[in-house]
XYZ file of N, CA, C and O in Angstrom:
804
model
N -16.629 -16.180 16.968
C -14.905 -15.715 16.813
C -14.134 -15.956 18.391
O -14.350 -14.653 19.100
N -13.107 -16.493 19.056
C -12.398 -15.922 19.624
C -12.016 -14.415 19.934
O -11.356 -13.513 19.267
N -10.868 -13.286 20.907
C -10.889 -12.540 20.871
C -9.314 -12.842 20.286
O -9.092 -11.674 19.707
N -8.111 -13.455 19.911
C -7.171 -13.902 19.693
C -6.869 -14.293 18.146
O -6.389 -14.581 17.407
N -8.506 -14.907 17.560
C -8.671 -14.488 16.450
C -7.950 -14.136 15.911
O -7.452 -14.530 14.433
N -8.602 -12.805 14.983
C -8.274 -12.345 14.345
C -6.629 -11.858 14.202
O -5.894 -11.536 13.363
N -5.776 -11.065 15.287
C -4.185 -12.094 15.814
C -3.782 -13.292 14.901
O -2.586 -12.680 14.458
N -4.150 -14.373 15.380
C -3.729 -15.387 15.000
C -3.933 -15.304 13.171
O -3.273 -16.016 12.154
N -5.322 -14.726 12.477
C -4.783 -14.863 11.383
C -4.200 -13.970 10.672
O -4.027 -13.874 9.301
N -3.921 -12.827 11.706
C -2.742 -11.426 11.045
C -1.240 -12.703 10.967
O -0.805 -11.960 10.150
N -0.934 -13.278 12.157
C 0.164 -13.271 12.007
C 0.591 -14.923 10.597
O 0.562 -14.706 11.016
N -1.135 -15.588 10.730
C -1.120 -16.429 8.917
C -0.663 -15.509 7.733
O -0.289 -15.500 7.438
N -1.035 -14.526 7.824
C -1.577 -13.991 6.876
C 1.023 -13.139 6.091
O 0.591 -13.272 6.180
N 0.763 -12.574 7.909
C 2.645 -12.298 7.529
C 3.283 -13.304 8.101
O 3.876 -12.865 6.608
N 2.822 -14.582 7.968
C 4.015 -15.835 7.648
C 4.371 -16.072 6.427
O 5.232 -16.286 5.427
N 2.582 -15.512 6.009
C 2.112 -15.958 4.248
C 3.175 -15.406 3.127
O 4.099 -15.399 2.074
N 2.660 -13.418 3.223
C 4.128 -12.679 3.670
C 5.902 -12.780 3.377
O 6.016 -12.983 1.471
N 6.170 -13.363 3.504
C 6.906 -13.765 4.526
C 7.712 -14.932 3.416
O 9.168 -14.735 3.402
N 7.053 -15.705 3.213
C 6.845 -16.835 2.687
C 6.771 -17.115 1.032
O 6.929 -17.256 -0.055
N 6.600 -15.299 0.647
C 6.363 -14.555 -0.720
C 5.385 -15.112 -1.480
O 5.389 -15.052 -2.571
N 4.257 -15.536 -1.257
C 3.002 -15.758 -1.378
C 1.994 -14.545 -1.175
O 2.138 -12.921 -0.522
N 1.027 -14.267 -1.469
C 0.168 -12.967 -1.744
C -0.970 -13.261 -0.777
O -1.772 -14.455 -0.535
N -1.931 -12.022 -0.261
C -3.179 -12.263 0.063
C -3.459 -10.630 0.771
O -3.686 -9.812 -0.010
N -4.510 -10.929 1.073
C -5.928 -9.813 1.401
C -6.015 -9.162 2.505
O -6.243 -10.587 3.421
N -6.053 -7.295 2.292
C -6.240 -7.393 3.400
C -7.361 -6.016 3.879
O -7.565 -5.350 2.624
N -7.933 -5.690 4.627
C -8.231 -4.333 4.380
C -7.740 -2.776 4.502
O -6.527 -3.017 5.491
N -8.180 -2.614 4.455
C -7.646 -1.208 4.758
C -8.608 0.310 5.070
O -10.087 -0.227 4.762
N -8.173 2.192 4.921
C -9.198 2.200 5.424
C -9.713 3.160 3.782
O -10.839 3.986 3.641
N -9.296 3.237 2.991
C -9.958 2.689 1.322
C -11.191 1.673 0.864
O -12.022 1.848 0.487
N -9.680 0.924 0.386
C -10.032 -0.028 -0.042
C -10.049 -1.486 0.490
O -8.732 -1.096 1.166
N -10.120 -2.411 -0.110
C -8.708 -3.970 -0.229
C -7.893 -3.683 -0.662
O -8.456 -4.103 -2.114
N -6.712 -4.688 -0.058
C -5.542 -5.098 -0.711
C -4.361 -5.823 -0.656
O -5.175 -6.286 -0.491
N -4.299 -6.055 -1.980
C -3.665 -7.505 -1.747
C -2.355 -7.077 -1.387
O -1.494 -5.614 -2.442
N -2.005 -7.926 -0.695
C -0.014 -7.925 -0.025
C 0.648 -8.841 -0.636
O 0.804 -9.805 -0.341
N 2.064 -8.384 -0.262
C 3.061 -9.221 -1.256
C 4.557 -9.215 -0.401
O 3.946 -7.464 -0.601
N 5.761 -9.782 0.221
C 6.529 -9.107 -0.056
C 6.778 -8.119 -1.158
O 7.209 -8.364 -1.778
N 7.104 -6.599 -0.563
C 7.582 -5.758 -2.150
C 9.346 -6.062 -2.242
O 9.465 -5.092 -2.709
N 10.078 -6.293 -0.979
C 10.753 -6.519 -1.563
C 11.233 -7.742 -2.522
O 12.400 -7.759 -3.257
N 10.488 -8.656 -1.882
C 11.081 -9.926 -3.333
C 10.154 -9.415 -4.626
O 9.056 -9.877 -4.866
N 11.175 -9.698 -5.313
C 10.324 -9.007 -7.238
C 9.359 -10.472 -7.525
O 9.000 -10.585 -7.828
N 9.984 -12.122 -6.681
C 9.344 -12.704 -7.437
C 7.712 -12.744 -6.874
O 6.643 -13.192 -7.523
N 8.002 -12.314 -5.454
C 6.828 -12.608 -5.261
C 5.218 -10.837 -5.255
O 4.161 -11.424 -5.825
N 6.631 -9.806 -6.041
C 5.554 -8.936 -6.733
C 5.107 -9.170 -8.036
O 4.195 -8.884 -8.055
N 5.867 -10.050 -9.251
C 5.437 -10.685 -10.144
C 4.187 -11.064 -9.957
O 3.282 -11.519 -11.082
N 4.565 -12.260 -8.747
C 2.850 -12.306 -7.955
C 2.028 -12.302 -8.116
O 0.889 -12.437 -9.305
N 2.094 -11.030 -7.753
C 1.320 -9.597 -7.325
C 1.077 -9.367 -9.299
O -0.540 -9.354 -8.752
N 1.154 -9.067 -9.546
C 1.366 -8.586 -11.345
C 0.266 -9.373 -11.471
O -0.534 -9.179 -11.917
N 0.796 -10.939 -11.665
C 1.077 -12.130 -12.617
C -1.091 -12.239 -12.106
O -2.281 -12.665 -12.300
N -1.153 -11.934 -11.130
C -2.833 -12.499 -9.153
C -3.668 -11.081 -10.526
O -4.668 -11.815 -10.589
N -3.349 -10.652 -10.331
C -3.674 -9.448 -10.720
C -4.058 -8.689 -12.403
O -4.876 -8.632 -12.558
N -3.340 -9.575 -13.221
C -3.121 -9.856 -14.739
C -2.938 -8.034 -15.258
O -3.866 -7.511 -15.938
N -2.420 -7.782 -14.097
C -1.354 -5.271 -13.945
C -1.322 -5.681 -15.214
O 0.430 -6.593 -15.121
N -0.679 -4.649 -15.758
C 0.830 -4.420 -17.083
C 1.753 -3.922 -15.965
O 1.782 -3.581 -15.255
N 2.710 -4.672 -16.607
C 4.121 -4.581 -15.742
C 4.510 -2.746 -16.209
O 4.815 -3.014 -15.298
N 4.288 -2.267 -16.784
C 4.167 -0.802 -17.107
C 3.791 -0.485 -16.111
O 4.241 1.319 -15.863
N 2.590 -0.647 -14.503
C 2.062 0.198 -14.098
C 2.191 -0.642 -12.124
O 2.472 -1.210 -12.604
N 3.051 0.480 -11.984
C 3.994 0.434 -10.589
C 3.079 0.121 -9.482
O 1.810 0.562 -9.818
N 3.692 -0.260 -8.964
C 2.329 -0.958 -7.839
C 3.439 0.063 -7.275
O 4.499 0.370 -6.710
N 2.522 0.725 -4.898
C 2.999 1.569 -4.633
C 3.100 0.213 -2.928
O 2.834 -1.575 -2.553
N 3.812 1.004 -2.077
C 4.523 -0.355 -0.377
C 4.165 0.704 0.685
O 4.343 1.036 0.476
N 3.648 -0.724 0.802
C 2.178 -0.300 2.583
C 3.661 -0.061 3.256
O 4.969 -0.781 3.838
N 3.825 0.607 4.499
C 4.506 0.531 5.805
C 3.517 0.472 7.748
O 2.714 0.788 6.318
N 4.275 0.716 8.215
C 3.296 0.227 9.794
C 3.604 1.763 9.882
O 2.563 2.197 11.310
N 4.353 2.217 9.628
C 4.301 3.906 10.109
C 5.519 4.827 9.175
O 6.227 3.892 8.764
N 5.607 6.047 9.170
C 6.271 7.172 8.433
C 7.556 6.583 8.286
O 8.288 6.042 8.142
N 8.143 6.122 10.396
C 10.454 6.002 10.399
C 9.794 4.658 9.605
O 11.849 4.491 9.117
N 9.229 3.574 9.515
C 9.924 2.551 8.538
C 9.727 2.610 7.650
O 10.520 2.451 6.904
N 8.807 3.641 6.998
C 8.541 4.130 5.519
C 10.595 5.315 5.447
O 10.780 3.910 3.955
N 10.425 5.767 6.335
C 12.233 6.847 5.900
C 13.250 5.133 5.342
O 14.352 5.850 5.240
N 13.407 3.521 6.182
C 14.401 2.931 5.813
C 14.369 2.310 4.741
O 15.277 2.106 4.066
N 13.774 2.848 3.687
C 13.199 2.123 2.155
C 13.116 3.066 0.945
O 13.237 3.259 0.008
N 12.832 4.548 1.526
C 12.812 6.034 0.165
C 13.968 7.088 0.966
O 14.420 7.579 2.453
N 14.137 7.939 0.112
C 14.626 9.014 0.177
C 13.760 9.959 0.110
O 13.721 10.338 -0.595
N 13.870 11.198 1.155
C 12.774 11.921 1.274
C 13.582 13.745 1.620
O 14.577 13.131 1.813
N 13.150 14.439 1.618
C 13.955 15.853 1.525
C 12.767 16.716 2.310
O 12.370 16.002 3.549
N 13.304 17.685 3.945
C 12.371 17.539 4.960
C 10.960 17.742 4.934
O 10.278 17.528 5.139
N 10.658 18.487 3.430
C 9.422 19.039 2.929
C 8.478 17.654 2.125
O 6.933 17.371 3.051
N 8.886 16.974 1.455
C 8.310 15.688 2.264
C 7.731 14.390 3.158
O 7.647 14.147 3.824
N 8.837 14.612 4.127
C 9.234 13.995 5.352
C 8.075 14.738 6.116
O 7.438 14.254 7.037
N 7.781 16.347 6.169
C 6.181 16.966 7.114
C 5.501 16.792 6.174
O 4.545 16.489 6.744
N 5.428 16.649 5.193
C 4.346 16.144 4.007
C 3.909 14.412 4.260
O 2.328 14.739 5.358
N 4.393 13.267 5.022
C 3.709 12.258 5.266
C 3.789 12.231 6.509
O 2.721 11.580 7.443
N 4.723 12.790 7.714
C 3.912 13.307 8.677
C 2.603 13.591 9.646
O 1.819 13.082 10.549
N 2.219 14.834 8.084
C 1.134 15.889 8.481
C -0.074 13.939 8.022
O -0.985 14.119 8.194
N 0.401 13.225 6.489
C -1.135 12.884 6.283
C -0.850 11.691 6.550
O -1.903 10.998 6.036
N -0.169 11.196 6.934
C 0.376 9.806 7.296
C 0.402 9.098 8.673
O 0.553 10.277 9.589
N 0.127 7.907 9.424
C -1.403 7.387 9.373
C -2.625 7.427 7.615
O -3.223 9.356 8.899
N -2.789 7.330 6.950
C -3.884 7.940 5.936
C -5.028 7.297 4.739
O -3.775 6.962 5.190
N -5.841 8.421 4.352
C -5.893 6.965 2.705
C -5.091 8.504 1.496
O -5.466 8.600 0.370
N -3.554 8.351 1.574
C -3.202 9.104 0.596
C -1.848 8.367 0.679
O -1.052 7.647 0.836
N -1.190 8.435 -1.322
C -0.545 7.621 -1.262
C 0.588 8.823 -1.807
O 0.342 9.454 -2.178
N 2.030 8.591 -1.186
C 2.971 9.759 -0.688
C 4.342 9.174 -2.120
O 5.024 8.193 -2.041
N 4.007 9.371 -3.074
C 4.638 9.619 -3.708
C 6.294 9.997 -3.808
O 6.365 11.836 -3.610
N 7.782 9.417 -3.410
C 9.019 9.648 -3.240
C 10.336 8.728 -3.846
O 10.475 7.741 -4.166
N 11.259 9.275 -4.269
C 12.315 7.853 -3.848
C 13.176 7.396 -3.910
O 12.377 7.410 -2.701
N 12.855 6.192 -3.829
C 13.368 4.857 -3.468
C 14.069 4.732 -3.425
O 15.665 5.039 -3.904
N 14.923 4.330 -2.278
C 16.216 3.137 -1.723
C 15.877 2.026 -3.077
O 15.002 0.986 -3.453
N 17.717 1.088 -3.083
C 17.550 0.807 -3.938
C 17.312 -1.385 -3.094
O 16.814 -2.105 -4.358
N 16.472 -0.822 -2.076
C 16.368 -1.990 -1.647
C 14.534 -2.722 -2.056
O 14.517 -3.274 -2.006
N 13.576 -1.303 -2.321
C 12.432 -1.726 -3.310
C 13.289 -2.007 -4.875
O 13.804 -1.568 -5.297
N 13.256 -3.021 -4.961
C 13.463 -3.808 -6.733
C 12.893 -2.844 -7.735
O 11.452 -2.990 -7.261
N 13.416 -2.745 -9.025
C 12.973 -2.416 -9.975
C 11.684 -2.480 -10.323
O 10.656 -1.547 -11.050
N 11.115 -3.973 -10.634
C 10.118 -4.186 -10.777
C 8.326 -3.842 -10.226
O 7.811 -3.844 -10.880
N 8.935 -3.655 -9.141
C 7.904 -3.194 -7.893
C 7.730 -1.341 -8.808
O 6.204 -1.161 -8.668
N 8.151 -0.889 -9.195
C 8.184 0.866 -9.569
C 8.008 0.386 -10.998
O 8.373 1.680 -11.507
N 8.408 -0.502 -11.626
C 8.555 -0.141 -13.517
C 9.400 0.111 -13.447
O 9.694 0.399 -14.350
N 11.022 0.397 -12.801
C 11.995 0.159 -13.667
C 12.058 2.153 -12.487
O 13.594 2.520 -13.875
N 10.927 2.895 -12.880
C 11.152 4.006 -11.999
C 11.405 4.132 -10.689
O 12.007 2.721 -9.953
N 12.496 5.834 -11.004
C 12.911 5.951 -9.350
C 12.542 5.914 -8.379
O 13.225 6.474 -7.063
N 10.841 6.468 -8.403
C 10.149 7.180 -7.275
C 9.137 5.506 -7.166
O 8.553 5.131 -8.020
N 8.654 6.344 -5.861
C 7.493 4.873 -4.814
C 6.738 5.199 -4.608
O 6.563 6.611 -4.011
N 4.479 4.714 -4.940
C 4.370 5.398 -3.988
C 4.368 4.397 -2.730
O 4.033 3.604 -2.049
N 3.907 5.102 -1.173
C 4.167 4.719 0.154
C 2.870 5.155 0.492
O 1.972 6.768 0.664
N 2.238 3.730 1.287
C 1.091 4.343 1.994
C 1.234 3.541 3.625
O 1.985 2.516 3.645
N 0.649 4.267 3.913
C 0.262 3.693 6.019
C -0.948 4.138 5.821
O -1.029 4.669 5.972
N -1.505 2.984 5.834
C -3.313 3.312 5.687
C -3.683 3.960 7.329
O -2.569 3.181 7.760
N -4.375 4.112 7.263
C -5.653 4.064 8.796
C -5.997 3.193 9.131
O -7.678 3.741 8.965
N -5.749 1.825 9.176
C -6.720 0.776 9.642
C -5.560 -0.676 10.421
O -5.382 -0.695 10.419
N -6.380 -0.389 11.624
C -5.349 -1.166 12.418
C -4.721 -2.541 12.294
O -3.727 -2.931 12.235
N -6.198 -3.037 11.370
C -5.166 -4.427 11.184
C -4.532 -4.330 9.583
O -3.565 -5.405 10.222
N -5.209 -3.659 8.806
C -3.530 -3.789 8.363
C -2.383 -3.150 8.497
O -1.176 -3.739 8.079
N -2.512 -2.565 9.579
C -0.928 -1.702 10.485
C -0.794 -3.214 10.779
O 0.292 -2.948 11.130
N -1.026 -3.540 11.645
C -1.408 -5.015 11.487
C -0.212 -6.145 11.209
O 0.525 -6.781 11.263
N -1.080 -6.105 10.132
C -0.389 -7.021 9.189
C 1.093 -6.482 8.424
O 1.764 -7.373 9.123
N 1.091 -5.177 8.645
C 2.395 -4.766 7.907
C 3.143 -4.968 9.062
O 4.832 -5.468 9.276
N 3.195 -4.098 10.224
C 4.223 -5.284 11.717
C 4.797 -6.625 11.778
O 5.778 -6.555 11.709
N 3.697 -6.893 11.544
C 3.781 -9.102 11.778
C 4.980 -9.067 10.848
O 5.727 -10.363 10.734
N 4.668 -8.491 9.365
C 5.195 -8.653 7.998
C 6.347 -8.350 8.454
O 7.145 -9.530 7.692
N 6.959 -7.055 8.771
C 8.762 -7.430 9.129
C 8.563 -6.653 7.020
O 10.393 -6.708 7.745
N 8.707 -6.336 6.675
C 8.925 -6.210 5.324
C 7.671 -5.180 4.548
O 6.721 -5.548 4.903
N 8.309 -4.549 4.006
C 7.243 -3.937 3.310
C 6.230 -4.290 2.194
O 6.652 -5.084 1.839
N 5.408 -4.332 2.486
C 3.658 -5.063 1.007
C 3.516 -4.569 0.006
O 3.395 -2.923 0.762
N 3.296 -5.299 -1.212
C 3.046 -4.470 -1.907
C 0.847 -3.798 -1.071
O 0.604 -4.489 -0.758
N 0.815 -2.372 -1.930
C -0.089 -2.257 -1.940
C -1.349 -1.972 -3.226
O -1.070 -0.837 -3.721
N -1.399 -2.511 -3.330
C -2.496 -2.347 -4.327
C -4.038 -3.192 -4.273
O -4.096 -4.095 -3.839
N -4.834 -1.898 -5.552
C -5.887 -3.210 -4.592
C -6.725 -4.378 -5.559
O -6.080 -4.671 -5.902
N -7.168 -5.355 -4.919
C -7.528 -6.556 -4.230
C -8.601 -7.354 -5.506
O -9.218 -7.872 -5.289
N -8.083 -6.203 -6.762
C -8.983 -7.011 -8.136
C -8.635 -7.344 -8.931
O -6.707 -6.424 -8.780
N -9.508 -8.376 -9.808
C -8.274 -7.990 -11.370
C -8.246 -6.486 -12.043
O -9.419 -5.638 -11.627
N -7.372 -6.229 -12.247
C -7.199 -4.856 -13.361
C -8.219 -4.592 -13.963
O -8.629 -5.669 -14.847
N -9.142 -3.454 -14.456
C -9.639 -2.625 -15.069
C -11.203 -3.657 -14.919
O -11.926 -3.080 -15.047
N -11.639 -3.971 -13.183
C -12.872 -4.213 -12.930
C -13.616 -4.174 -11.360
O -11.664 -2.581 -10.952
N -13.556 -3.114 -10.890
C -14.270 -2.180 -8.966
C -13.530 -3.042 -8.441
O -12.592 -4.489 -8.070
N -12.794 -2.224 -7.428
C -12.677 -2.470 -6.084
C -13.217 -2.788 -5.579
O -14.235 -2.812 -5.224
N -12.270 -3.785 -4.357
C -12.976 -4.741 -3.327
C -13.147 -3.759 -1.928
O -12.698 -3.748 -1.535
N -14.577 -3.825 -1.353
C -15.003 -3.377 -0.801
C -15.317 -3.904 0.919
O -15.486 -4.002 1.459
N -15.442 -5.274 -0.039
C -15.596 -6.908 0.427
C -15.677 -8.156 0.849
O -15.542 -7.855 -0.800
N -15.041 -8.753 1.169
C -14.711 -9.694 1.455
C -15.083 -10.950 -0.063
O -14.940 -11.742 -0.308
N -16.259 -10.973 0.858
C -17.459 -11.223 -0.265
C -17.473 -10.519 -1.924
O -18.010 -11.821 -2.713
N -17.477 -9.722 -2.801
C -16.933 -8.816 -3.768
C -15.301 -9.878 -4.389
O -16.062 -9.495 -5.926
N -15.011 -10.286 -4.083
C -13.830 -11.016 -4.469
C -13.755 -12.491 -4.987
O -15.072 -13.723 -5.082
N -13.335 -12.090 -6.527
C -13.448 -12.838 -7.638
C -12.629 -14.582 -6.865
O -11.520 -14.202 -6.125
N -13.631 -15.542 -7.404
C -13.248 -16.773 -7.430
C -11.155 -17.057 -7.130
O -10.416 -17.831 -7.208
N -11.061 -16.186 -8.690
C -10.287 -16.802 -8.980
C -8.626 -15.356 -8.269
O -7.466 -16.269 -7.582
N -9.032 -14.196 -7.573
C -8.177 -13.964 -6.807
C -7.541 -14.877 -5.435
O -6.533 -15.171 -5.243
N -9.420 -14.942 -4.503
C -9.700 -15.998 -3.352
C -8.457 -17.323 -3.758
O -7.761 -17.826 -2.619
N -8.249 -18.027 -4.045
C -7.786 -19.343 -5.230
C -6.369 -19.011 -5.032
O -5.230 -19.760 -4.391
N -5.214 -18.040 -5.800
C -4.610 -17.387 -6.077
C -4.169 -17.321 -4.937
O -2.160 -16.868 -3.968
N -4.902 -16.548 -3.306
C -4.341 -15.883 -2.481
C -4.337 -16.537 -1.290
O -4.468 -17.902 -1.544
N -3.033 -16.959 -0.280
C -2.568 -17.255 1.258
C -4.313 -17.265 2.621
O -4.844 -18.304 2.738
N -4.282 -15.988 2.375
C -4.466 -15.749 3.741
C -5.594 -14.305 2.925
O -5.000 -13.068 2.377
N -7.424 -14.744 3.012
C -7.989 -12.994 2.758
C -8.648 -12.376 4.963
O -9.106 -13.239 5.651
N -8.074 -12.023 5.516
C -7.883 -10.793 6.679
C -9.298 -9.907 6.053
O -9.972 -9.496 5.448
N -9.905 -10.864 7.025
C -11.867 -9.630 6.525
C -11.637 -8.663 7.642
O -11.963 -8.869 8.858
N -12.449 -7.882 7.367
C -11.821 -6.867 8.109
C -13.824 -5.972 7.771
O -13.287 -4.393 8.069
N -13.979 -6.346 7.917
C -15.821 -5.629 6.954
C -15.943 -4.635 6.058
O -14.916 -5.429 4.842
N -16.947 -3.852 5.900
C -16.375 -2.906 4.702
C -16.042 -1.647 4.931
O -16.425 -1.081 6.021
N -14.907 -1.963 4.209
C -14.718 -0.384 3.400
C -15.458 0.616 2.902
O -15.873 0.567 1.788
N -15.153 2.051 3.565
C -15.379 2.706 2.508
C -15.510 3.254 1.027
O -16.129 3.057 0.883
N -14.124 2.265 0.241
C -14.911 2.684 -1.099
C -13.661 3.758 -1.827
O -14.041 3.515 -2.505
N -13.509 4.514 -0.790
C -12.760 6.260 -1.351
C -11.232 5.378 -1.583
O -10.798 5.514 -0.802
N -10.919 5.631 -3.543
C -9.612 5.905 -3.377
C -8.672 6.517 -2.505
O -9.426 8.166 -2.533
N -7.532 6.358 -2.166
C -6.665 7.007 -1.915
C -6.292 8.272 -2.748
O -5.589 7.849 -3.880
N -6.041 9.983 -2.463
C -5.361 10.375 -2.896
C -3.917 10.964 -3.279
O -2.641 9.887 -2.017
N -3.095 10.854 -4.377
C -2.024 10.479 -5.046
C -1.308 11.896 -5.047
O -1.546 12.033 -5.768
N -0.057 11.448 -4.414
C 0.511 12.768 -4.149
C 2.168 13.002 -4.551
O 2.930 11.951 -4.148
N 2.713 13.993 -5.255
C 4.250 13.519 -5.044
C 4.730 15.490 -3.958
O 4.158 16.471 -4.827
N 5.051 15.489 -3.308
C 4.708 16.411 -2.647
C 5.758 16.976 -3.064
O 6.160 18.363 -2.748
N 6.916 16.889 -3.135
C 8.321 17.752 -3.173
C 8.104 17.809 -4.703
O 8.881 19.753 -5.538
N 7.036 17.944 -6.199
C 7.326 17.912 -6.722
C 5.782 19.099 -7.466
O 5.510 20.009 -7.662
N 4.379 18.902 -5.750
C 3.794 19.621 -5.205
C 2.306 19.246 -6.442
O 1.934 20.131 -6.937
N 2.862 17.549 -6.942
C 1.960 17.714 -7.776
C 1.086 16.770 -6.706
O 1.454 16.049 -6.777
N -0.779 16.432 -7.463
C -1.943 14.954 -7.206
C -2.043 14.693 -8.932
O -2.148 15.592 -9.448
N -1.060 13.645 -8.510
C -1.339 12.590 -9.654
C -3.020 12.165 -9.711
O -3.852 11.093 -11.047
N -4.023 11.197 -8.224
C -4.927 11.660 -7.971
C -6.345 12.150 -7.283
O -5.449 11.722 -6.629
N -6.993 12.172 -7.478
C -7.276 12.870 -5.910
C -8.543 11.902 -5.653
O -9.189 11.067 -6.407
N -8.662 12.201 -4.342
C -9.483 11.134 -3.902
C -9.792 12.137 -2.243
O -9.606 12.753 -2.645
N -9.310 10.668 -1.288
C -9.443 10.693 0.055
C -9.280 11.969 0.129
O -7.831 12.453 -0.167
N -9.415 12.816 1.035
C -8.620 14.441 1.957
C -7.872 15.579 -0.062
O -7.241 16.195 0.885
N -8.459 15.406 -0.485
C -7.126 16.104 -1.594
C -7.972 17.350 -1.115
O -6.767 17.978 -1.728
N -9.017 18.042 -0.781
C -8.839 19.506 -0.593
C -8.291 19.198 0.389
O -7.170 21.085 0.509
N -7.919 19.346 1.507
C -6.881 19.340 2.649
C -4.824 19.051 2.233
O -4.680 19.760 2.316
N -5.259 18.549 1.508
C -3.918 17.891 0.347
C -3.243 19.109 -0.042
O -2.034 19.737 -0.094
N -4.032 19.734 -1.063
C -3.856 21.054 -1.808
C -3.666 22.533 -1.062
O -2.305 22.600 -1.353
N -3.993 22.026 -0.252
C -4.416 23.042 1.278
C -2.872 23.478 1.253
O -2.686 24.131 1.528
N -2.608 22.099 1.661
C -0.926 21.771 2.361
C 0.080 22.390 1.173
O 0.666 23.153 2.215
N 0.053 22.019 0.155
C 0.861 21.963 -1.104
C 1.020 23.630 -1.178
O 2.369 24.064 -1.578
N -0.589 23.787 -1.130
C -0.018 25.450 -1.757
C 0.539 25.795 -0.332
O 0.840 27.938 -0.487
N 0.242 25.818 0.874
C 1.316 27.390 2.276
C 1.799 25.981 2.139
O 2.582 27.227 2.840
N 2.646 25.703 1.941
C 4.192 25.441 1.811
C 5.166 25.460 0.500
O 6.351 25.469 1.119
N 4.665 26.286 -0.183
C 5.445 26.112 -1.550
C 6.050 27.645 -0.901
O 5.477 28.390 0.248
């Protein structure tokens, strides 16, 4: 494979996202399914492909914290948390702006923000030039995907591009609402996050 092949794949995946299609991409936790998080039809497609209940919100992925701040409202504490732990295996729950559609967050006012510590994912997010859904690349109720070979035929056939980043670690991200000081799901770096929340109260 030539040196520019991965970048070509990223550009194809980014174009597919802009066209309203879904793609598969690696992160520092598991493989994710990405579509334009600002496009309600594209978000609906992700729910359909995953067989996910519409009352379970999706997160949004960004290339960096500054990009995320264009789509969410945060206070000083929340921004400080984001700048401390992102990029990283953390989903940060904060208040969304109206530019993120209701369907993404199941009508809620808060959204999970992901900035993966994985260069291929960040390259994709930069190239897509839009927030990208951040949800695991599996059918709901089945195990997470840590390598493309584990993708079901059903999902592989439903997405436009699969970005192969090799095997991912498989540890889930920690889901945390720093404004409320709540860890919703313990995963990677949970102890460090808990210590930060306690020290910053």
